[in-house]
């Protein structure tokens, strides 16, 4: 059974940092790309960052503007999203995603709230 578990969210003030972790189990983690999405109240879910399975190449949403860094540990089956200089508009539920064999797997999400 595939399971993705996010952690690390919380309430921080503008300008501070947070590190989100996604722990995966139940399939061959190192084969698949991993992606973080976020969804703010009343808005559509949007891509935050993604990382390739073996080249570790990354892509980021335009709003990130060098504030976030995505990495993965294929031995620990984890993906880390380091977020710096957080802004109130980063407030959202952040979700970890894996697409495997044409199917999307999602974690339960972790809330990030940034106060001004």
JSON list of C-alpha atoms in Angstrom, two decimals:
[
{"chain": "A", "resi": 1, "resn": "UNK", "atom": "CA", "xyz": [0.00, 0.00, 0.00]},
{"chain": "A", "resi": 2, "resn": "UNK", "atom": "CA", "xyz": [1.45, 3.33, -1.07]},
{"chain": "A", "resi": 3, "resn": "UNK", "atom": "CA", "xyz": [1.59, 5.91, 1.67]},
{"chain": "A", "resi": 4, "resn": "UNK", "atom": "CA", "xyz": [2.83, 9.48, 1.64]},
{"chain": "A", "resi": 5, "resn": "UNK", "atom": "CA", "xyz": [3.09, 11.30, 4.95]},
{"chain": "A", "resi": 6, "resn": "UNK", "atom": "CA", "xyz": [3.86, 15.00, 5.14]},
{"chain": "A", "resi": 7, "resn": "UNK", "atom": "CA", "xyz": [5.20, 16.78, 8.21]},
{"chain": "A", "resi": 8, "resn": "UNK", "atom": "CA", "xyz": [6.83, 20.03, 9.20]},
{"chain": "A", "resi": 9, "resn": "UNK", "atom": "CA", "xyz": [4.07, 22.55, 8.68]},
{"chain": "A", "resi": 10, "resn": "UNK", "atom": "CA", "xyz": [3.17, 25.17, 11.23]},
{"chain": "A", "resi": 11, "resn": "UNK", "atom": "CA", "xyz": [2.64, 28.82, 12.00]},
{"chain": "A", "resi": 12, "resn": "UNK", "atom": "CA", "xyz": [5.53, 31.18, 11.33]},
{"chain": "A", "resi": 13, "resn": "UNK", "atom": "CA", "xyz": [6.02, 34.88, 10.89]},
{"chain": "A", "resi": 14, "resn": "UNK", "atom": "CA", "xyz": [6.77, 36.46, 7.55]},
{"chain": "A", "resi": 15, "resn": "UNK", "atom": "CA", "xyz": [10.42, 36.12, 6.59]},
{"chain": "A", "resi": 16, "resn": "UNK", "atom": "CA", "xyz": [10.99, 32.93, 8.57]},
{"chain": "A", "resi": 17, "resn": "UNK", "atom": "CA", "xyz": [11.69, 29.42, 7.30]},
{"chain": "A", "resi": 18, "resn": "UNK", "atom": "CA", "xyz": [10.10, 25.99, 7.42]},
{"chain": "A", "resi": 19, "resn": "UNK", "atom": "CA", "xyz": [11.15, 22.57, 6.23]},
{"chain": "A", "resi": 20, "resn": "UNK", "atom": "CA", "xyz": [8.53, 20.15, 5.02]},
{"chain": "A", "resi": 21, "resn": "UNK", "atom": "CA", "xyz": [9.18, 16.44, 4.82]},
{"chain": "A", "resi": 22, "resn": "UNK", "atom": "CA", "xyz": [7.36, 13.81, 2.79]},
{"chain": "A", "resi": 23, "resn": "UNK", "atom": "CA", "xyz": [8.01, 10.21, 3.76]},
{"chain": "A", "resi": 24, "resn": "UNK", "atom": "CA", "xyz": [7.02, 7.57, 1.22]},
{"chain": "A", "resi": 25, "resn": "UNK", "atom": "CA", "xyz": [6.42, 3.86, 1.61]},
{"chain": "A", "resi": 26, "resn": "UNK", "atom": "CA", "xyz": [4.88, 1.01, -0.29]},
{"chain": "A", "resi": 27, "resn": "UNK", "atom": "CA", "xyz": [6.64, 1.21, -3.64]},
{"chain": "A", "resi": 28, "resn": "UNK", "atom": "CA", "xyz": [10.01, 1.75, -5.28]},
{"chain": "A", "resi": 29, "resn": "UNK", "atom": "CA", "xyz": [10.52, 5.36, -4.33]},
{"chain": "A", "resi": 30, "resn": "UNK", "atom": "CA", "xyz": [13.69, 5.86, -6.35]},
{"chain": "A", "resi": 31, "resn": "UNK", "atom": "CA", "xyz": [11.88, 5.21, -9.64]},
{"chain": "A", "resi": 32, "resn": "UNK", "atom": "CA", "xyz": [9.43, 8.07, -9.43]},
{"chain": "A", "resi": 33, "resn": "UNK", "atom": "CA", "xyz": [9.46, 11.81, -9.55]},
{"chain": "A", "resi": 34, "resn": "UNK", "atom": "CA", "xyz": [8.06, 13.58, -6.53]},
{"chain": "A", "resi": 35, "resn": "UNK", "atom": "CA", "xyz": [6.12, 16.80, -6.42]},
{"chain": "A", "resi": 36, "resn": "UNK", "atom": "CA", "xyz": [4.86, 19.25, -3.83]},
{"chain": "A", "resi": 37, "resn": "UNK", "atom": "CA", "xyz": [1.61, 21.07, -4.44]},
{"chain": "A", "resi": 38, "resn": "UNK", "atom": "CA", "xyz": [-0.22, 23.59, -2.33]},
{"chain": "A", "resi": 39, "resn": "UNK", "atom": "CA", "xyz": [-3.76, 24.79, -2.05]},
{"chain": "A", "resi": 40, "resn": "UNK", "atom": "CA", "xyz": [-4.87, 27.97, -0.38]},
{"chain": "A", "resi": 41, "resn": "UNK", "atom": "CA", "xyz": [-8.48, 28.57, 0.68]},
{"chain": "A", "resi": 42, "resn": "UNK", "atom": "CA", "xyz": [-10.64, 29.40, -2.31]},
{"chain": "A", "resi": 43, "resn": "UNK", "atom": "CA", "xyz": [-7.84, 28.75, -4.78]},
{"chain": "A", "resi": 44, "resn": "UNK", "atom": "CA", "xyz": [-6.89, 25.90, -7.06]},
{"chain": "A", "resi": 45, "resn": "UNK", "atom": "CA", "xyz": [-4.11, 23.52, -6.20]},
{"chain": "A", "resi": 46, "resn": "UNK", "atom": "CA", "xyz": [-0.81, 24.69, -7.70]},
{"chain": "A", "resi": 47, "resn": "UNK", "atom": "CA", "xyz": [2.59, 23.12, -8.24]},
{"chain": "A", "resi": 48, "resn": "UNK", "atom": "CA", "xyz": [5.28, 24.21, -5.82]},
{"chain": "A", "resi": 49, "resn": "UNK", "atom": "CA", "xyz": [8.24, 22.08, -6.86]},
{"chain": "A", "resi": 50, "resn": "UNK", "atom": "CA", "xyz": [9.12, 18.74, -8.36]},
{"chain": "A", "resi": 51, "resn": "UNK", "atom": "CA", "xyz": [12.22, 16.56, -8.42]},
{"chain": "A", "resi": 52, "resn": "UNK", "atom": "CA", "xyz": [13.27, 13.84, -10.84]},
{"chain": "A", "resi": 53, "resn": "UNK", "atom": "CA", "xyz": [13.95, 10.35, -9.49]},
{"chain": "A", "resi": 54, "resn": "UNK", "atom": "CA", "xyz": [17.61, 9.82, -10.42]},
{"chain": "A", "resi": 55, "resn": "UNK", "atom": "CA", "xyz": [18.99, 13.00, -11.96]},
{"chain": "A", "resi": 56, "resn": "UNK", "atom": "CA", "xyz": [17.50, 14.98, -9.06]},
{"chain": "A", "resi": 57, "resn": "UNK", "atom": "CA", "xyz": [16.64, 17.74, -11.50]},
{"chain": "A", "resi": 58, "resn": "UNK", "atom": "CA", "xyz": [14.18, 20.20, -10.02]},
{"chain": "A", "resi": 59, "resn": "UNK", "atom": "CA", "xyz": [11.52, 22.57, -11.28]},
{"chain": "A", "resi": 60, "resn": "UNK", "atom": "CA", "xyz": [9.73, 25.24, -9.27]},
{"chain": "A", "resi": 61, "resn": "UNK", "atom": "CA", "xyz": [6.59, 27.25, -9.53]},
{"chain": "A", "resi": 62, "resn": "UNK", "atom": "CA", "xyz": [7.14, 30.81, -10.74]},
{"chain": "A", "resi": 63, "resn": "UNK", "atom": "CA", "xyz": [6.11, 32.23, -7.37]},
{"chain": "A", "resi": 64, "resn": "UNK", "atom": "CA", "xyz": [8.98, 30.44, -5.61]},
{"chain": "A", "resi": 65, "resn": "UNK", "atom": "CA", "xyz": [11.62, 32.85, -6.96]},
{"chain": "A", "resi": 66, "resn": "UNK", "atom": "CA", "xyz": [14.61, 31.09, -5.38]},
{"chain": "A", "resi": 67, "resn": "UNK", "atom": "CA", "xyz": [13.05, 30.98, -1.92]},
{"chain": "A", "resi": 68, "resn": "UNK", "atom": "CA", "xyz": [12.49, 27.20, -1.80]},
{"chain": "A", "resi": 69, "resn": "UNK", "atom": "CA", "xyz": [14.83, 24.25, -2.25]},
{"chain": "A", "resi": 70, "resn": "UNK", "atom": "CA", "xyz": [13.63, 20.73, -2.98]},
{"chain": "A", "resi": 71, "resn": "UNK", "atom": "CA", "xyz": [15.75, 17.67, -2.36]},
{"chain": "A", "resi": 72, "resn": "UNK", "atom": "CA", "xyz": [15.29, 13.93, -1.98]},
{"chain": "A", "resi": 73, "resn": "UNK", "atom": "CA", "xyz": [16.96, 11.05, -0.19]},
{"chain": "A", "resi": 74, "resn": "UNK", "atom": "CA", "xyz": [16.40, 7.84, -2.12]},
{"chain": "A", "resi": 75, "resn": "UNK", "atom": "CA", "xyz": [17.80, 5.73, 0.71]},
{"chain": "A", "resi": 76, "resn": "UNK", "atom": "CA", "xyz": [15.44, 7.22, 3.29]},
{"chain": "A", "resi": 77, "resn": "UNK", "atom": "CA", "xyz": [12.50, 7.50, 0.86]},
{"chain": "A", "resi": 78, "resn": "UNK", "atom": "CA", "xyz": [11.99, 11.12, 1.76]},
{"chain": "A", "resi": 79, "resn": "UNK", "atom": "CA", "xyz": [11.60, 14.43, 0.00]},
{"chain": "A", "resi": 80, "resn": "UNK", "atom": "CA", "xyz": [12.48, 17.69, 1.74]},
{"chain": "A", "resi": 81, "resn": "UNK", "atom": "CA", "xyz": [11.08, 21.07, 0.84]},
{"chain": "A", "resi": 82, "resn": "UNK", "atom": "CA", "xyz": [13.09, 23.81, 2.49]},
{"chain": "A", "resi": 83, "resn": "UNK", "atom": "CA", "xyz": [11.23, 27.11, 2.41]},
{"chain": "A", "resi": 84, "resn": "UNK", "atom": "CA", "xyz": [12.96, 30.40, 3.16]},
{"chain": "A", "resi": 85, "resn": "UNK", "atom": "CA", "xyz": [11.69, 33.95, 3.42]},
{"chain": "A", "resi": 86, "resn": "UNK", "atom": "CA", "xyz": [8.10, 32.85, 3.74]},
{"chain": "A", "resi": 87, "resn": "UNK", "atom": "CA", "xyz": [5.35, 35.30, 2.92]},
{"chain": "A", "resi": 88, "resn": "UNK", "atom": "CA", "xyz": [1.70, 35.47, 3.99]},
{"chain": "A", "resi": 89, "resn": "UNK", "atom": "CA", "xyz": [0.70, 34.44, 0.48]},
{"chain": "A", "resi": 90, "resn": "UNK", "atom": "CA", "xyz": [2.51, 31.14, 1.04]},
{"chain": "A", "resi": 91, "resn": "UNK", "atom": "CA", "xyz": [-0.21, 30.20, 3.50]},
{"chain": "A", "resi": 92, "resn": "UNK", "atom": "CA", "xyz": [-1.77, 26.96, 2.23]},
{"chain": "A", "resi": 93, "resn": "UNK", "atom": "CA", "xyz": [-2.03, 23.25, 2.76]},
{"chain": "A", "resi": 94, "resn": "UNK", "atom": "CA", "xyz": [1.01, 21.61, 1.21]},
{"chain": "A", "resi": 95, "resn": "UNK", "atom": "CA", "xyz": [0.64, 18.18, -0.35]},
{"chain": "A", "resi": 96, "resn": "UNK", "atom": "CA", "xyz": [3.16, 15.61, -1.43]},
{"chain": "A", "resi": 97, "resn": "UNK", "atom": "CA", "xyz": [2.44, 13.80, -4.70]},
{"chain": "A", "resi": 98, "resn": "UNK", "atom": "CA", "xyz": [3.79, 10.79, -6.52]},
{"chain": "A", "resi": 99, "resn": "UNK", "atom": "CA", "xyz": [2.60, 9.67, -9.95]},
{"chain": "A", "resi": 100, "resn": "UNK", "atom": "CA", "xyz": [3.19, 5.97, -10.45]},
{"chain": "A", "resi": 101, "resn": "UNK", "atom": "CA", "xyz": [1.88, 3.86, -13.36]},
{"chain": "A", "resi": 102, "resn": "UNK", "atom": "CA", "xyz": [-0.56, 6.57, -14.34]},
{"chain": "A", "resi": 103, "resn": "UNK", "atom": "CA", "xyz": [-2.01, 6.92, -10.88]},
{"chain": "A", "resi": 104, "resn": "UNK", "atom": "CA", "xyz": [-1.62, 9.85, -8.51]},
{"chain": "A", "resi": 105, "resn": "UNK", "atom": "CA", "xyz": [-0.87, 9.27, -4.87]},
{"chain": "A", "resi": 106, "resn": "UNK", "atom": "CA", "xyz": [-1.33, 12.05, -2.32]},
{"chain": "A", "resi": 107, "resn": "UNK", "atom": "CA", "xyz": [-0.48, 12.62, 1.29]},
{"chain": "A", "resi": 108, "resn": "UNK", "atom": "CA", "xyz": [-2.91, 14.08, 3.78]},
{"chain": "A", "resi": 109, "resn": "UNK", "atom": "CA", "xyz": [-1.32, 17.52, 3.59]},
{"chain": "A", "resi": 110, "resn": "UNK", "atom": "CA", "xyz": [0.38, 19.76, 6.11]},
{"chain": "A", "resi": 111, "resn": "UNK", "atom": "CA", "xyz": [-0.80, 23.26, 6.94]},
{"chain": "A", "resi": 112, "resn": "UNK", "atom": "CA", "xyz": [1.59, 26.17, 6.53]},
{"chain": "A", "resi": 113, "resn": "UNK", "atom": "CA", "xyz": [0.43, 29.50, 7.92]},
{"chain": "A", "resi": 114, "resn": "UNK", "atom": "CA", "xyz": [2.53, 32.63, 7.56]},
{"chain": "A", "resi": 115, "resn": "UNK", "atom": "CA", "xyz": [1.55, 35.67, 9.58]},
{"chain": "A", "resi": 116, "resn": "UNK", "atom": "CA", "xyz": [2.49, 39.20, 8.62]}
]
